[in-house]
């Protein structure tokens, strides 16, 4: 607990490096409070097949974000901060409840702003019997300081690599030096989980699966990211090329982002993927480019489940 408090008393757990004292109630660029804040606990069947499998991935959506993406489909929680604060103990219980529900894994969605708290909760949950893999679902804008707090606690890293051109990172996500920051973060993730491991059903148990959302008009930027993947991570790297871009939130106000991706643009990137020798790709249907897949953030699962209420009652009897 002391290590967690020290990390948050001069917060540098993300690349913003705000240096503010969150233990004193101060808030940095992301506006995240001291306690972890959760907007939804649910199951997700639409991740990549090695993540979702047949039973789904046990998602926990965290509120706030250290990016400011103008096209964010989850803007009600990332930018507007909808959610409910929970204790470290309650967060550990949520992890265990997701395991009890039968999901293949725990999926931590956008948790960078709460890394020390999440690490403490994972340690507690592991001590109480958490066995299923832990997925860290990241926007890629991570610091090495923050990621190293998760070393040994995360089984599967699921990062985005959003932009190669740093001007895009600034214009679309208010993120200086996005390329260098994400590249270094992804290499650290690979260091922590150097090998991909699957079970007999083809479900990922350990490893790295890199995601890239192709933006309208930016297929050449996508190609540069694939070049980096081939050169820095190797041809066997698991890569998910997403075509689901939809002009949500403030994107309609920006001409370049006000339309969906064309089939031509998506196929150019897919063809290039194979042309440079990458082997393990996941592709999306064009029908995925819709807002219908955005979760409904209604605090479901944030309050204690009945099984844990009974467990507490029995504990106090």
Tab-separated table of C-alpha atoms in Angstrom, residues 25-260:
chain	number	residue	atom	x	y	z
A	25	UNK	CA	-6.989	15.201	-3.695
A	26	UNK	CA	-5.222	16.884	-6.608
A	27	UNK	CA	-6.125	15.912	-10.185
A	28	UNK	CA	-3.834	15.950	-13.200
A	29	UNK	CA	-4.418	16.048	-16.955
A	30	UNK	CA	-6.657	12.955	-16.873
A	31	UNK	CA	-8.816	14.288	-13.988
A	32	UNK	CA	-8.742	10.846	-12.352
A	33	UNK	CA	-9.368	10.724	-8.592
A	34	UNK	CA	-7.326	8.780	-6.053
A	35	UNK	CA	-9.638	5.781	-5.863
A	36	UNK	CA	-10.174	3.690	-9.005
A	37	UNK	CA	-13.327	4.703	-10.845
A	38	UNK	CA	-15.326	2.136	-12.824
A	39	UNK	CA	-18.175	2.731	-15.285
A	40	UNK	CA	-19.112	-0.819	-16.291
A	41	UNK	CA	-18.340	-4.428	-15.407
A	42	UNK	CA	-19.541	-6.731	-18.159
A	43	UNK	CA	-18.764	-9.489	-20.622
A	44	UNK	CA	-17.545	-8.798	-24.140
A	45	UNK	CA	-17.883	-11.228	-27.044
A	46	UNK	CA	-16.456	-8.968	-29.757
A	47	UNK	CA	-12.768	-8.848	-28.913
A	48	UNK	CA	-10.379	-10.819	-31.131
A	49	UNK	CA	-11.193	-14.586	-31.082
A	50	UNK	CA	-8.205	-15.588	-28.880
A	51	UNK	CA	-9.452	-13.087	-26.270
A	52	UNK	CA	-13.242	-13.497	-26.374
A	53	UNK	CA	-13.426	-17.180	-27.246
A	54	UNK	CA	-16.883	-18.684	-26.668
A	55	UNK	CA	-17.559	-17.393	-23.153
A	56	UNK	CA	-16.453	-13.795	-23.566
A	57	UNK	CA	-13.891	-11.530	-21.959
A	58	UNK	CA	-14.610	-10.128	-18.503
A	59	UNK	CA	-14.312	-6.397	-19.164
A	60	UNK	CA	-13.895	-3.712	-16.513
A	61	UNK	CA	-14.212	-0.239	-18.038
A	62	UNK	CA	-12.326	2.444	-16.109
A	63	UNK	CA	-13.349	6.095	-16.143
A	64	UNK	CA	-11.162	8.989	-17.345
A	65	UNK	CA	-8.250	8.695	-19.779
A	66	UNK	CA	-4.803	10.153	-20.397
A	67	UNK	CA	-5.692	10.762	-24.058
A	68	UNK	CA	-8.189	13.223	-25.489
A	69	UNK	CA	-9.247	11.454	-28.686
A	70	UNK	CA	-11.698	13.559	-30.670
A	71	UNK	CA	-13.306	10.384	-32.081
A	72	UNK	CA	-13.560	8.396	-28.832
A	73	UNK	CA	-16.554	6.067	-28.827
A	74	UNK	CA	-16.365	5.844	-25.020
A	75	UNK	CA	-16.248	9.603	-24.476
A	76	UNK	CA	-18.917	9.545	-21.754
A	77	UNK	CA	-16.454	7.786	-19.469
A	78	UNK	CA	-13.082	8.799	-20.946
A	79	UNK	CA	-13.701	12.528	-21.389
A	80	UNK	CA	-16.769	13.211	-19.255
A	81	UNK	CA	-15.687	10.975	-16.387
A	82	UNK	CA	-18.886	9.020	-15.790
A	83	UNK	CA	-18.355	6.221	-13.286
A	84	UNK	CA	-18.237	5.292	-9.626
A	85	UNK	CA	-15.258	5.242	-7.297
A	86	UNK	CA	-14.515	1.897	-5.645
A	87	UNK	CA	-12.076	0.788	-2.986
A	88	UNK	CA	-9.054	-1.371	-3.732
A	89	UNK	CA	-10.818	-4.202	-1.880
A	90	UNK	CA	-13.935	-3.795	-4.019
A	91	UNK	CA	-11.880	-3.771	-7.217
A	92	UNK	CA	-10.232	-7.050	-6.210
A	93	UNK	CA	-13.716	-8.473	-5.585
A	94	UNK	CA	-14.821	-7.354	-9.057
A	95	UNK	CA	-11.935	-9.306	-10.579
A	96	UNK	CA	-12.971	-12.422	-8.657
A	97	UNK	CA	-16.638	-11.953	-9.581
A	98	UNK	CA	-15.713	-11.858	-13.261
A	99	UNK	CA	-13.900	-15.149	-12.787
A	100	UNK	CA	-16.968	-16.620	-11.056
A	101	UNK	CA	-19.112	-15.583	-14.023
A	102	UNK	CA	-17.060	-17.907	-16.205
A	103	UNK	CA	-15.292	-15.454	-18.499
A	104	UNK	CA	-12.049	-16.521	-20.129
A	105	UNK	CA	-10.070	-13.600	-18.694
A	106	UNK	CA	-10.142	-10.298	-16.821
A	107	UNK	CA	-10.032	-7.401	-19.298
A	108	UNK	CA	-8.838	-4.070	-17.863
A	109	UNK	CA	-10.036	-1.417	-20.311
A	110	UNK	CA	-8.169	1.930	-20.199
A	111	UNK	CA	-6.698	1.552	-16.729
A	112	UNK	CA	-3.470	3.555	-17.154
A	113	UNK	CA	-4.626	6.355	-14.838
A	114	UNK	CA	-5.129	3.798	-12.040
A	115	UNK	CA	-2.117	1.514	-12.504
A	116	UNK	CA	-0.870	1.534	-8.859
A	117	UNK	CA	-4.381	0.875	-7.553
A	118	UNK	CA	-5.007	-1.857	-10.137
A	119	UNK	CA	-1.688	-3.519	-9.289
A	120	UNK	CA	-2.620	-3.608	-5.605
A	121	UNK	CA	-6.070	-5.022	-6.388
A	122	UNK	CA	-4.582	-7.700	-8.669
A	123	UNK	CA	-2.156	-8.765	-5.943
A	124	UNK	CA	-5.083	-9.059	-3.526
A	125	UNK	CA	-7.248	-10.971	-6.013
A	126	UNK	CA	-4.415	-13.388	-6.844
A	127	UNK	CA	-3.982	-14.097	-3.130
A	128	UNK	CA	-7.719	-14.875	-2.970
A	129	UNK	CA	-7.704	-17.281	-5.907
A	130	UNK	CA	-7.731	-15.316	-9.165
A	131	UNK	CA	-6.492	-17.815	-11.755
A	132	UNK	CA	-7.697	-16.668	-15.181
A	133	UNK	CA	-5.446	-14.493	-17.382
A	134	UNK	CA	-5.376	-10.728	-16.910
A	135	UNK	CA	-5.641	-8.634	-20.094
A	136	UNK	CA	-4.365	-5.051	-20.048
A	137	UNK	CA	-6.321	-3.207	-22.756
A	138	UNK	CA	-4.351	-0.020	-23.463
A	139	UNK	CA	-4.358	3.060	-25.692
A	140	UNK	CA	-0.582	2.682	-26.052
A	141	UNK	CA	0.222	6.041	-24.444
A	142	UNK	CA	2.036	4.516	-21.490
A	143	UNK	CA	5.148	5.262	-19.495
A	144	UNK	CA	7.762	2.665	-18.639
A	145	UNK	CA	7.399	3.697	-14.991
A	146	UNK	CA	3.730	2.766	-14.994
A	147	UNK	CA	4.089	-0.433	-16.992
A	148	UNK	CA	6.810	-1.791	-14.731
A	149	UNK	CA	4.352	-1.673	-11.826
A	150	UNK	CA	2.366	-4.316	-13.723
A	151	UNK	CA	5.299	-6.644	-14.429
A	152	UNK	CA	4.278	-10.154	-13.371
A	153	UNK	CA	0.633	-9.169	-12.862
A	154	UNK	CA	-0.506	-8.882	-16.495
A	155	UNK	CA	-0.645	-11.978	-18.681
A	156	UNK	CA	-1.814	-10.460	-21.972
A	157	UNK	CA	-1.088	-6.983	-23.278
A	158	UNK	CA	-3.622	-5.601	-25.754
A	159	UNK	CA	-2.235	-2.183	-26.765
A	160	UNK	CA	-3.207	0.220	-29.517
A	161	UNK	CA	-0.626	1.752	-31.803
A	162	UNK	CA	-2.727	4.655	-33.043
A	163	UNK	CA	-0.418	6.953	-35.026
A	164	UNK	CA	2.959	6.984	-36.690
A	165	UNK	CA	2.816	10.679	-37.581
A	166	UNK	CA	3.161	12.589	-34.321
A	167	UNK	CA	1.168	15.493	-35.733
A	168	UNK	CA	-1.850	13.187	-35.848
A	169	UNK	CA	-1.290	12.265	-32.217
A	170	UNK	CA	-1.383	15.914	-31.220
A	171	UNK	CA	-4.299	16.882	-33.472
A	172	UNK	CA	-6.540	13.910	-32.763
A	173	UNK	CA	-5.575	12.788	-29.240
A	174	UNK	CA	-3.731	15.768	-27.671
A	175	UNK	CA	-0.791	13.400	-27.201
A	176	UNK	CA	2.725	14.778	-27.816
A	177	UNK	CA	5.351	12.279	-29.042
A	178	UNK	CA	2.778	9.518	-29.413
A	179	UNK	CA	4.869	7.400	-31.813
A	180	UNK	CA	7.995	7.198	-29.674
A	181	UNK	CA	5.977	6.755	-26.475
A	182	UNK	CA	3.802	3.944	-27.810
A	183	UNK	CA	6.728	2.170	-29.469
A	184	UNK	CA	8.740	2.146	-26.235
A	185	UNK	CA	5.690	1.018	-24.244
A	186	UNK	CA	4.925	-1.860	-26.606
A	187	UNK	CA	8.538	-3.047	-26.479
A	188	UNK	CA	8.309	-3.042	-22.669
A	189	UNK	CA	5.098	-5.074	-22.866
A	190	UNK	CA	6.866	-7.560	-25.128
A	191	UNK	CA	9.756	-7.752	-22.669
A	192	UNK	CA	7.369	-8.638	-19.864
A	193	UNK	CA	5.584	-11.332	-21.905
A	194	UNK	CA	8.181	-12.413	-24.485
A	195	UNK	CA	6.250	-15.400	-25.843
A	196	UNK	CA	2.654	-15.901	-26.937
A	197	UNK	CA	1.031	-18.955	-25.365
A	198	UNK	CA	-2.328	-20.490	-26.275
A	199	UNK	CA	-4.380	-23.194	-24.612
A	200	UNK	CA	-5.866	-26.226	-26.368
A	201	UNK	CA	-8.921	-24.173	-27.420
A	202	UNK	CA	-6.805	-21.478	-29.078
A	203	UNK	CA	-7.308	-18.924	-26.304
A	204	UNK	CA	-4.410	-16.628	-25.554
A	205	UNK	CA	-2.990	-17.247	-22.078
A	206	UNK	CA	0.153	-15.119	-22.295
A	207	UNK	CA	1.413	-12.644	-24.833
A	208	UNK	CA	0.942	-9.471	-26.837
A	209	UNK	CA	-1.749	-8.638	-29.373
A	210	UNK	CA	-1.290	-5.254	-31.009
A	211	UNK	CA	-4.268	-3.295	-32.323
A	212	UNK	CA	-4.401	-0.588	-34.944
A	213	UNK	CA	-7.505	1.375	-35.933
A	214	UNK	CA	-7.163	2.558	-39.535
A	215	UNK	CA	-8.346	6.142	-39.911
A	216	UNK	CA	-9.890	7.679	-43.049
A	217	UNK	CA	-7.215	9.163	-45.288
A	218	UNK	CA	-4.363	7.685	-43.252
A	219	UNK	CA	-3.671	4.256	-44.743
A	220	UNK	CA	-0.042	5.236	-45.442
A	221	UNK	CA	0.368	6.072	-41.754
A	222	UNK	CA	-0.957	2.588	-40.994
A	223	UNK	CA	1.655	1.089	-43.308
A	224	UNK	CA	4.462	2.796	-41.396
A	225	UNK	CA	3.196	1.237	-38.195
A	226	UNK	CA	3.215	-2.189	-39.842
A	227	UNK	CA	6.799	-1.575	-40.996
A	228	UNK	CA	7.753	-0.908	-37.381
A	229	UNK	CA	5.969	-4.037	-36.183
A	230	UNK	CA	7.814	-6.172	-38.739
A	231	UNK	CA	11.195	-4.644	-37.898
A	232	UNK	CA	10.854	-4.369	-34.108
A	233	UNK	CA	8.571	-7.230	-33.068
A	234	UNK	CA	8.842	-9.726	-35.911
A	235	UNK	CA	6.671	-11.385	-38.512
A	236	UNK	CA	4.858	-13.654	-36.015
A	237	UNK	CA	3.429	-10.721	-34.037
A	238	UNK	CA	-0.326	-10.870	-33.443
A	239	UNK	CA	-1.828	-7.789	-35.107
A	240	UNK	CA	-5.465	-6.718	-35.226
A	241	UNK	CA	-6.274	-4.336	-38.089
A	242	UNK	CA	-9.555	-2.608	-37.278
A	243	UNK	CA	-11.927	-1.083	-39.807
A	244	UNK	CA	-14.553	-0.014	-37.260
A	245	UNK	CA	-13.792	3.718	-37.315
A	246	UNK	CA	-17.007	5.715	-36.966
A	247	UNK	CA	-17.127	9.542	-36.744
A	248	UNK	CA	-18.322	9.840	-33.152
A	249	UNK	CA	-17.942	12.489	-30.442
A	250	UNK	CA	-16.241	15.548	-32.004
A	251	UNK	CA	-14.992	13.809	-35.147
A	252	UNK	CA	-17.863	15.109	-37.271
A	253	UNK	CA	-16.525	18.636	-36.731
A	254	UNK	CA	-13.215	17.682	-38.414
A	255	UNK	CA	-13.451	17.254	-42.165
A	256	UNK	CA	-10.773	14.564	-42.413
A	257	UNK	CA	-12.493	12.461	-39.747
A	258	UNK	CA	-16.105	13.090	-40.699
A	259	UNK	CA	-16.480	9.969	-42.841
A	260	UNK	CA	-16.037	6.232	-42.424
